[in-house]
Short mmCIF file of C-alpha atoms and ligand atoms in Angstrom, two decimals:
data_model
loop_
_atom_site.label_atom_id
_atom_site.label_comp_id
_atom_site.label_asym_id
_atom_site.label_seq_id
_atom_site.Cartn_x
_atom_site.Cartn_y
_atom_site.Cartn_z
CA MET A 1 0.02 0.00 -0.01
CA ILE A 2 1.25 3.52 -0.81
CA PRO A 3 2.54 5.11 2.44
CA THR A 4 0.84 8.51 2.26
CA LEU A 5 1.88 9.48 5.79
CA GLU A 6 3.68 7.78 8.57
CA TRP A 7 4.63 8.39 12.19
CA THR A 8 8.36 8.00 12.79
CA GLU A 9 10.55 8.60 15.80
CA ASP A 10 11.91 11.74 14.05
CA GLY A 11 8.63 13.25 12.92
CA VAL A 12 5.80 12.77 10.46
CA ARG A 13 6.93 11.37 7.07
CA LEU A 14 4.78 12.65 4.20
CA LEU A 15 4.70 11.55 0.58
CA ASP A 16 5.08 14.90 -1.26
CA GLN A 17 1.86 14.91 -3.35
CA THR A 18 2.79 18.20 -5.06
CA ARG A 19 5.53 16.31 -6.91
CA LEU A 20 3.50 13.31 -8.05
CA PRO A 21 3.32 11.66 -10.51
CA LEU A 22 6.77 12.48 -11.78
CA GLU A 23 8.66 12.20 -8.51
CA GLU A 24 7.97 9.88 -5.58
CA THR A 25 9.69 11.80 -2.79
CA TYR A 26 9.06 12.08 0.94
CA ILE A 27 9.54 14.95 3.31
CA LEU A 28 10.04 14.66 7.04
CA ALA A 29 7.98 17.20 9.00
CA SER A 30 10.18 17.32 12.06
CA ASP A 31 8.09 19.68 14.23
CA TYR A 32 4.39 20.55 14.46
CA GLN A 33 4.83 23.80 12.48
CA GLN A 34 6.28 21.81 9.59
CA VAL A 35 3.33 19.44 9.85
CA ALA A 36 1.01 22.45 9.61
CA ASP A 37 2.93 23.75 6.58
CA GLY A 38 2.65 20.32 4.93
CA ILE A 39 -1.14 20.42 5.29
CA ARG A 40 -1.50 24.07 4.20
CA ASN A 41 0.74 23.59 1.16
CA MET A 42 -0.99 20.32 0.19
CA ILE A 43 2.09 18.11 0.52
CA VAL A 44 -0.55 15.95 2.23
CA ARG A 45 -4.20 16.47 1.25
CA GLY A 46 -7.57 14.76 1.30
CA ALA A 47 -9.85 15.02 4.28
CA PRO A 48 -9.02 11.81 6.22
CA ALA A 49 -5.24 12.16 5.55
CA ILE A 50 -5.34 15.78 6.75
CA GLY A 51 -7.07 14.72 9.97
CA VAL A 52 -4.65 11.96 10.89
CA THR A 53 -1.62 14.08 9.92
CA ALA A 54 -2.89 16.83 12.23
CA ALA A 55 -3.34 14.31 15.08
CA MET A 56 0.28 13.20 14.52
CA GLY A 57 1.30 16.90 14.49
CA VAL A 58 -0.33 17.35 17.90
CA ALA A 59 1.47 14.25 19.24
CA LEU A 60 4.76 15.54 17.81
CA GLY A 61 4.33 18.99 19.33
CA VAL A 62 3.69 17.45 22.76
CA LYS A 63 6.59 15.03 22.34
CA GLN A 64 8.96 17.98 21.69
CA SER A 65 7.56 20.25 24.38
CA GLU A 66 9.95 21.20 27.13
CA ALA A 67 7.14 21.47 29.72
CA THR A 68 7.90 19.51 32.82
CA ASP A 69 4.43 19.55 34.37
CA VAL A 70 0.88 19.25 33.12
CA ALA A 71 -0.03 22.85 34.05
CA ALA A 72 2.77 24.19 31.79
CA LEU A 73 1.94 21.69 29.02
CA LYS A 74 -1.76 22.66 28.76
CA PRO A 75 -1.40 26.14 27.20
CA GLU A 76 1.28 24.79 24.90
CA PHE A 77 -1.01 21.95 23.83
CA GLU A 78 -3.82 24.45 23.09
CA HIS A 79 -1.45 26.57 20.98
CA ILE A 80 -0.30 23.52 18.96
CA CYS A 81 -3.97 22.62 18.30
CA ARG A 82 -4.78 26.20 17.19
CA VAL A 83 -1.85 26.27 14.74
CA LEU A 84 -2.88 22.97 13.14
CA ALA A 85 -6.58 23.91 13.04
CA ALA A 86 -5.77 27.13 11.13
CA THR A 87 -4.38 25.26 8.11
CA ARG A 88 -7.43 24.39 5.97
CA PRO A 89 -11.03 25.25 6.82
CA THR A 90 -13.29 22.90 4.86
CA ALA A 91 -12.37 19.30 5.67
CA VAL A 92 -14.08 18.65 9.01
CA ASN A 93 -11.81 15.65 9.63
CA LEU A 94 -9.11 18.14 10.62
CA PHE A 95 -11.23 19.53 13.44
CA TRP A 96 -12.57 16.08 14.34
CA ALA A 97 -9.02 14.75 14.78
CA ILE A 98 -7.83 17.74 16.83
CA GLU A 99 -10.93 17.49 18.98
CA ARG A 100 -10.30 13.79 19.58
CA MET A 101 -6.69 14.54 20.60
CA SER A 102 -7.93 17.34 22.90
CA LYS A 103 -10.45 15.06 24.59
CA ARG A 104 -7.72 12.47 25.15
CA PHE A 105 -5.38 15.16 26.53
CA SER A 106 -8.08 16.44 28.93
CA ALA A 107 -8.90 12.93 30.16
CA LEU A 108 -5.23 12.21 30.79
CA ALA A 109 -4.52 15.59 32.36
CA ALA A 110 -7.40 15.05 34.82
CA GLN A 111 -5.75 11.91 36.22
CA PRO A 112 -4.12 12.74 39.57
CA GLY A 113 -0.35 12.39 39.52
CA ILE A 114 -0.06 11.76 35.76
CA THR A 115 3.33 12.65 34.29
CA VAL A 116 4.06 14.62 31.13
CA GLU A 117 5.90 11.57 29.85
CA THR A 118 2.79 9.39 30.14
CA ILE A 119 0.74 12.02 28.30
CA ARG A 120 3.36 12.14 25.53
CA THR A 121 3.29 8.38 25.05
CA SER A 122 -0.50 8.17 25.21
CA LEU A 123 -0.99 10.91 22.55
CA ILE A 124 1.37 9.14 20.17
CA VAL A 125 -0.60 5.90 20.71
CA GLU A 126 -3.87 7.79 20.05
CA ALA A 127 -2.63 9.30 16.77
CA ARG A 128 -1.28 5.96 15.57
CA GLN A 129 -4.56 4.33 16.50
CA MET A 130 -6.42 6.89 14.33
CA TYR A 131 -4.13 5.93 11.46
CA GLU A 132 -5.07 2.26 11.76
CA GLU A 133 -8.78 3.07 12.21
CA ASP A 134 -8.75 5.14 9.02
CA ILE A 135 -7.44 2.28 6.93
CA ALA A 136 -10.02 -0.09 8.51
CA ALA A 137 -12.79 2.44 7.77
CA CYS A 138 -11.74 2.67 4.14
CA ARG A 139 -11.75 -1.10 3.76
CA ALA A 140 -15.20 -1.28 5.34
CA MET A 141 -16.49 1.41 2.91
CA GLY A 142 -15.05 -0.64 0.11
CA ALA A 143 -16.89 -3.74 1.29
CA HIS A 144 -20.21 -1.88 1.83
CA GLY A 145 -20.11 0.06 -1.45
CA ALA A 146 -18.73 -2.48 -3.90
CA SER A 147 -22.12 -3.97 -4.82
CA LEU A 148 -23.48 -0.50 -5.73
CA LEU A 149 -21.06 -0.20 -8.62
CA PRO A 150 -21.85 -1.76 -11.99
CA ASN A 151 -20.48 -5.27 -12.80
CA GLU A 152 -19.14 -3.90 -16.00
CA GLY A 153 -18.39 -0.44 -17.43
CA GLY A 154 -17.24 3.09 -16.68
CA VAL A 155 -17.18 4.70 -13.22
CA LEU A 156 -16.39 8.42 -12.99
CA THR A 157 -14.59 9.92 -10.04
CA HIS A 158 -13.57 13.51 -9.29
CA CYS A 159 -10.42 14.74 -7.50
CA ASN A 160 -8.54 12.10 -5.54
CA ALA A 161 -10.39 10.24 -2.82
CA GLY A 162 -7.96 7.39 -2.74
CA ALA A 163 -5.11 5.90 -0.73
CA LEU A 164 -3.35 9.24 -1.18
CA ALA A 165 -6.22 11.13 0.48
CA THR A 166 -6.41 8.71 3.42
CA CYS A 167 -4.01 6.55 5.41
CA GLY A 168 -4.55 3.85 2.80
CA TYR A 169 -7.08 2.20 0.41
CA GLY A 170 -9.21 5.31 -0.05
CA THR A 171 -12.88 6.24 0.25
CA ALA A 172 -14.30 6.60 -3.27
CA LEU A 173 -11.35 4.71 -4.70
CA GLY A 174 -11.75 2.24 -1.83
CA VAL A 175 -15.24 1.51 -3.12
CA ILE A 176 -13.80 1.04 -6.60
CA ARG A 177 -11.04 -1.20 -5.20
CA GLY A 178 -13.67 -3.19 -3.29
CA ALA A 179 -15.67 -3.71 -6.48
CA VAL A 180 -12.60 -4.72 -8.44
CA GLU A 181 -11.61 -7.19 -5.68
CA GLN A 182 -15.17 -8.67 -5.99
CA GLY A 183 -14.63 -9.23 -9.72
CA HIS A 184 -16.33 -6.16 -11.25
CA ASN A 185 -14.82 -5.20 -14.58
CA ILE A 186 -14.53 -1.44 -14.07
CA GLN A 187 -13.01 1.23 -16.24
CA VAL A 188 -12.30 4.30 -14.11
CA TYR A 189 -12.72 7.74 -15.63
CA ALA A 190 -10.76 10.29 -13.62
CA ASP A 191 -11.70 13.97 -14.03
CA GLU A 192 -8.44 15.87 -14.23
CA THR A 193 -9.74 18.27 -11.51
CA ARG A 194 -8.53 21.76 -12.34
CA PRO A 195 -6.71 23.64 -10.95
CA PHE A 196 -4.66 21.35 -8.70
CA LEU A 197 -5.05 18.32 -10.97
CA GLN A 198 -5.61 15.75 -8.20
CA GLY A 199 -7.40 13.50 -10.73
CA ALA A 200 -4.86 13.67 -13.54
CA ARG A 201 -1.86 13.47 -11.26
CA LEU A 202 -2.90 11.49 -8.19
CA THR A 203 -5.93 9.31 -8.99
CA ALA A 204 -4.39 8.19 -12.27
CA TRP A 205 -1.05 7.48 -10.54
CA GLU A 206 -2.42 5.41 -7.70
CA LEU A 207 -4.93 3.41 -9.76
CA MET A 208 -2.29 2.58 -12.37
CA HIS A 209 -0.02 1.53 -9.51
CA ASP A 210 -2.70 -1.08 -8.67
CA GLY A 211 -3.31 -2.07 -12.28
CA ILE A 212 -6.91 -0.71 -12.35
CA PRO A 213 -7.79 0.49 -15.89
CA THR A 214 -7.92 4.28 -15.79
CA THR A 215 -8.66 7.00 -18.32
CA VAL A 216 -8.08 10.68 -17.55
CA ILE A 217 -10.56 13.17 -18.97
CA CYS A 218 -10.60 16.96 -18.84
CA ASP A 219 -13.30 18.24 -16.49
CA ASN A 220 -15.35 19.54 -19.42
CA MET A 221 -15.62 16.11 -21.05
CA ALA A 222 -17.78 14.34 -18.44
CA ALA A 223 -21.13 15.47 -19.94
CA SER A 224 -20.27 14.18 -23.38
CA LEU A 225 -19.08 10.78 -22.03
CA MET A 226 -22.26 10.42 -19.98
CA ARG A 227 -24.37 11.22 -23.01
CA ARG A 228 -22.52 8.56 -24.97
CA GLY A 229 -23.30 5.96 -22.25
CA LYS A 230 -19.69 5.51 -21.15
CA ILE A 231 -20.34 6.31 -17.48
CA LYS A 232 -22.52 3.90 -15.46
CA ALA A 233 -21.98 5.42 -12.01
CA VAL A 234 -20.16 8.24 -10.23
CA VAL A 235 -18.38 7.86 -6.91
CA VAL A 236 -16.68 10.72 -5.10
CA GLY A 237 -15.34 11.49 -1.62
CA ALA A 238 -16.31 14.31 0.72
CA ASP A 239 -14.66 16.94 2.88
CA ARG A 240 -17.71 17.56 5.04
CA ILE A 241 -21.27 16.28 5.05
CA ALA A 242 -23.84 18.48 6.78
CA ALA A 243 -26.70 17.17 8.95
CA ASN A 244 -29.12 17.38 6.00
CA GLY A 245 -26.81 15.36 3.70
CA ASP A 246 -25.38 18.26 1.67
CA VAL A 247 -21.86 17.33 0.60
CA ALA A 248 -18.83 19.61 0.38
CA ASN A 249 -16.19 18.16 -1.91
CA LYS A 250 -13.60 19.30 -4.44
CA ILE A 251 -14.71 22.13 -6.68
CA GLY A 252 -16.49 20.66 -9.72
CA THR A 253 -18.26 17.89 -7.82
CA TYR A 254 -21.55 19.80 -7.86
CA GLY A 255 -21.45 20.05 -11.64
CA VAL A 256 -20.77 16.33 -11.93
CA ALA A 257 -23.75 15.58 -9.67
CA ILE A 258 -26.09 17.68 -11.83
CA LEU A 259 -24.81 15.94 -14.96
CA ALA A 260 -25.32 12.54 -13.37
CA ARG A 261 -28.92 13.40 -12.49
CA GLU A 262 -29.61 14.68 -16.03
CA HIS A 263 -28.30 11.40 -17.50
CA GLY A 264 -29.97 9.09 -14.95
CA ILE A 265 -26.62 7.91 -13.50
CA PRO A 266 -26.27 7.10 -9.79
CA PHE A 267 -24.10 9.54 -7.83
CA PHE A 268 -22.47 7.96 -4.72
CA VAL A 269 -20.53 9.69 -1.97
CA ALA A 270 -18.05 7.65 0.10
CA ALA A 271 -16.87 9.10 3.41
CA PRO A 272 -15.91 7.91 6.87
CA TRP A 273 -17.99 8.91 9.89
CA SER A 274 -15.33 11.51 10.76
CA THR A 275 -16.47 13.49 7.67
CA ILE A 276 -20.05 13.78 8.93
CA ASP A 277 -20.69 17.08 10.67
CA LEU A 278 -24.05 16.98 12.44
CA GLU A 279 -23.28 20.35 14.07
CA THR A 280 -23.52 22.01 10.67
CA ALA A 281 -27.15 22.11 9.57
CA THR A 282 -26.79 22.52 5.79
CA GLY A 283 -24.18 22.99 3.11
CA GLU A 284 -24.78 26.75 3.26
CA ASP A 285 -22.98 26.76 6.63
CA ILE A 286 -19.85 24.91 5.42
CA PRO A 287 -16.78 27.23 5.18
CA ILE A 288 -15.33 27.03 1.68
CA GLU A 289 -11.57 27.45 1.36
CA GLU A 290 -10.31 30.06 -1.09
CA ARG A 291 -6.89 29.10 -2.43
CA PRO A 292 -4.25 31.38 -3.99
CA ALA A 293 -5.03 32.84 -7.43
CA SER A 294 -1.66 31.56 -8.66
CA GLU A 295 -3.07 28.01 -8.72
CA VAL A 296 -5.35 29.17 -11.55
CA THR A 297 -3.14 31.68 -13.32
CA HIS A 298 -0.06 29.45 -13.39
CA HIS A 299 0.80 25.85 -14.02
CA ALA A 300 4.21 24.34 -13.23
CA GLY A 301 5.65 27.84 -12.99
CA LYS A 302 4.25 28.91 -16.35
CA GLN A 303 1.80 31.78 -16.58
CA LEU A 304 -1.45 30.84 -18.38
CA THR A 305 -3.48 34.06 -18.06
CA PRO A 306 -2.96 37.77 -18.77
CA ASN A 307 -1.47 39.88 -15.99
CA ASN A 308 -4.00 41.23 -13.47
CA VAL A 309 -7.02 39.28 -14.80
CA GLY A 310 -9.69 38.60 -12.15
CA VAL A 311 -9.51 35.09 -10.62
CA GLU A 312 -11.70 33.02 -8.34
CA ASN A 313 -10.34 29.89 -6.70
CA PRO A 314 -12.83 28.28 -4.32
CA ALA A 315 -11.32 24.88 -3.52
CA PHE A 316 -14.65 23.14 -2.78
CA ASP A 317 -18.36 23.32 -3.71
CA VAL A 318 -21.48 21.96 -2.10
CA THR A 319 -23.65 19.33 -3.73
CA PRO A 320 -27.22 19.48 -2.38
CA ALA A 321 -28.35 16.23 -0.77
CA ARG A 322 -31.08 15.72 -3.38
CA TYR A 323 -28.44 14.77 -6.00
CA VAL A 324 -26.87 12.09 -3.80
CA THR A 325 -28.06 8.53 -4.51
CA ALA A 326 -26.39 7.11 -1.40
CA ILE A 327 -23.73 7.92 1.21
CA ILE A 328 -21.34 5.02 1.79
CA THR A 329 -19.75 5.02 5.26
CA GLU A 330 -17.80 2.43 7.19
CA LYS A 331 -20.93 1.82 9.26
CA GLY A 332 -23.17 1.12 6.25
CA VAL A 333 -24.91 2.69 3.29
CA LEU A 334 -27.25 5.64 3.95
CA ARG A 335 -30.19 6.71 1.78
CA ALA A 336 -32.39 9.80 1.70
CA PRO A 337 -33.85 11.45 3.67
CA TYR A 338 -30.35 12.00 5.02
CA SER A 339 -31.43 14.21 7.90
CA GLU A 340 -33.10 11.05 9.27
CA SER A 341 -30.61 8.37 8.23
CA LEU A 342 -27.62 10.37 9.47
CA GLN A 343 -29.30 11.03 12.80
CA GLU A 344 -30.24 7.33 13.16
CA LEU A 345 -26.65 6.27 12.48
CA GLU A 346 -25.42 8.90 14.97
CA SER A 347 -27.50 7.25 17.70
CA VAL A 348 -25.90 3.89 16.87
CA VAL A 349 -22.37 5.34 16.72
CA SER A 350 -22.68 7.25 19.97
CA GLY A 351 -23.96 4.07 21.65
CA ASP A 352 -20.92 2.10 20.32
O1 MRU B 401 -7.96 19.98 -1.74
P1 MRU B 401 -7.88 18.53 -1.48
O2 MRU B 401 -7.04 17.80 -2.49
O3 MRU B 401 -7.49 18.22 -0.06
O4 MRU B 401 -9.37 18.02 -1.66
C1 MRU B 401 -9.61 16.65 -1.54
C2 MRU B 401 -11.00 16.29 -1.86
O5 MRU B 401 -11.85 17.11 -2.18
C3 MRU B 401 -11.39 14.85 -1.66
O6 MRU B 401 -12.35 14.48 -2.58
C4 MRU B 401 -11.97 14.68 -0.24
O7 MRU B 401 -11.03 15.19 0.70
C5 MRU B 401 -12.24 13.28 0.06
S1 MRU B 401 -10.76 12.39 0.35
C6 MRU B 401 -11.07 10.81 0.79
#
């Protein structure tokens, strides 16, 4: 399996996704600020991967703290969490992971006589546990979602919701992997995903690595392929799913969902429970990250647009729940009305 991120004694090792597919290089984020930079600069990206990387960043920050007692460690811990939380606003997995580390810290800090050393060790264990849980969740999504995909034919995906966006196996690509493992004969169509090209660079790279037949298309080709009957299903990931089932995902996902509806093609969203945000009522309330204009005006250092032209670069959009055929999670497959099915699953999860 492709090691997207990894805890090491010296820091968090990240596969540099900005250099793929031409170079397979790793960087070592050797303090929590470097971990934050790695997330902000998209060395590591994809909602679940961002979350676990941030948890490891928290553990690394505490490991390197010079605090000798819990009272001194607490404000430092809170500062580390704030720095990591300020990296990217849309993927709720980031905040979920930091919150989980904070709860663990508070529970440990409340134990009478606990040492800073024990807290350090326990936070590393917690972050590594989240890494393992993420891979298990992806595999479970693959098992739950596989039968939803066609036995034969084209499946379109947008952005990269694969092993590279998680700790391994992937969410949307996990469902595709699950179907392929069950013998489905699938041809993946990967939207190139302007402007960062996660589809052309990352999805194509990782699927070819696994020998899964993959064709890259420009974002503006999907409608034509659907019309010609080449796409039998769409499966994408998510950065945040609101309580009513609205889905924030990579910019362009909304357009794909509308096209799928127009052509009578099922549109599936695969996401772990850590991507569900029941505190956020609808997609309207999801913060959408604006990325630098240079991602649109330039490619590989080459200017594409005239000087001073106006540019918009929202990194995500929101697909209204009514376009979503099903949400595939590690706990099972949810159907509309999502405000009810998500709430029902929440009761089960909180009783786990
Ligand atoms: O900006 P990115 O590359 O972090 O955006 C990633 C996506 O939009 C993915 O589809 C989403 O995080 C799901 S990843 C399993």
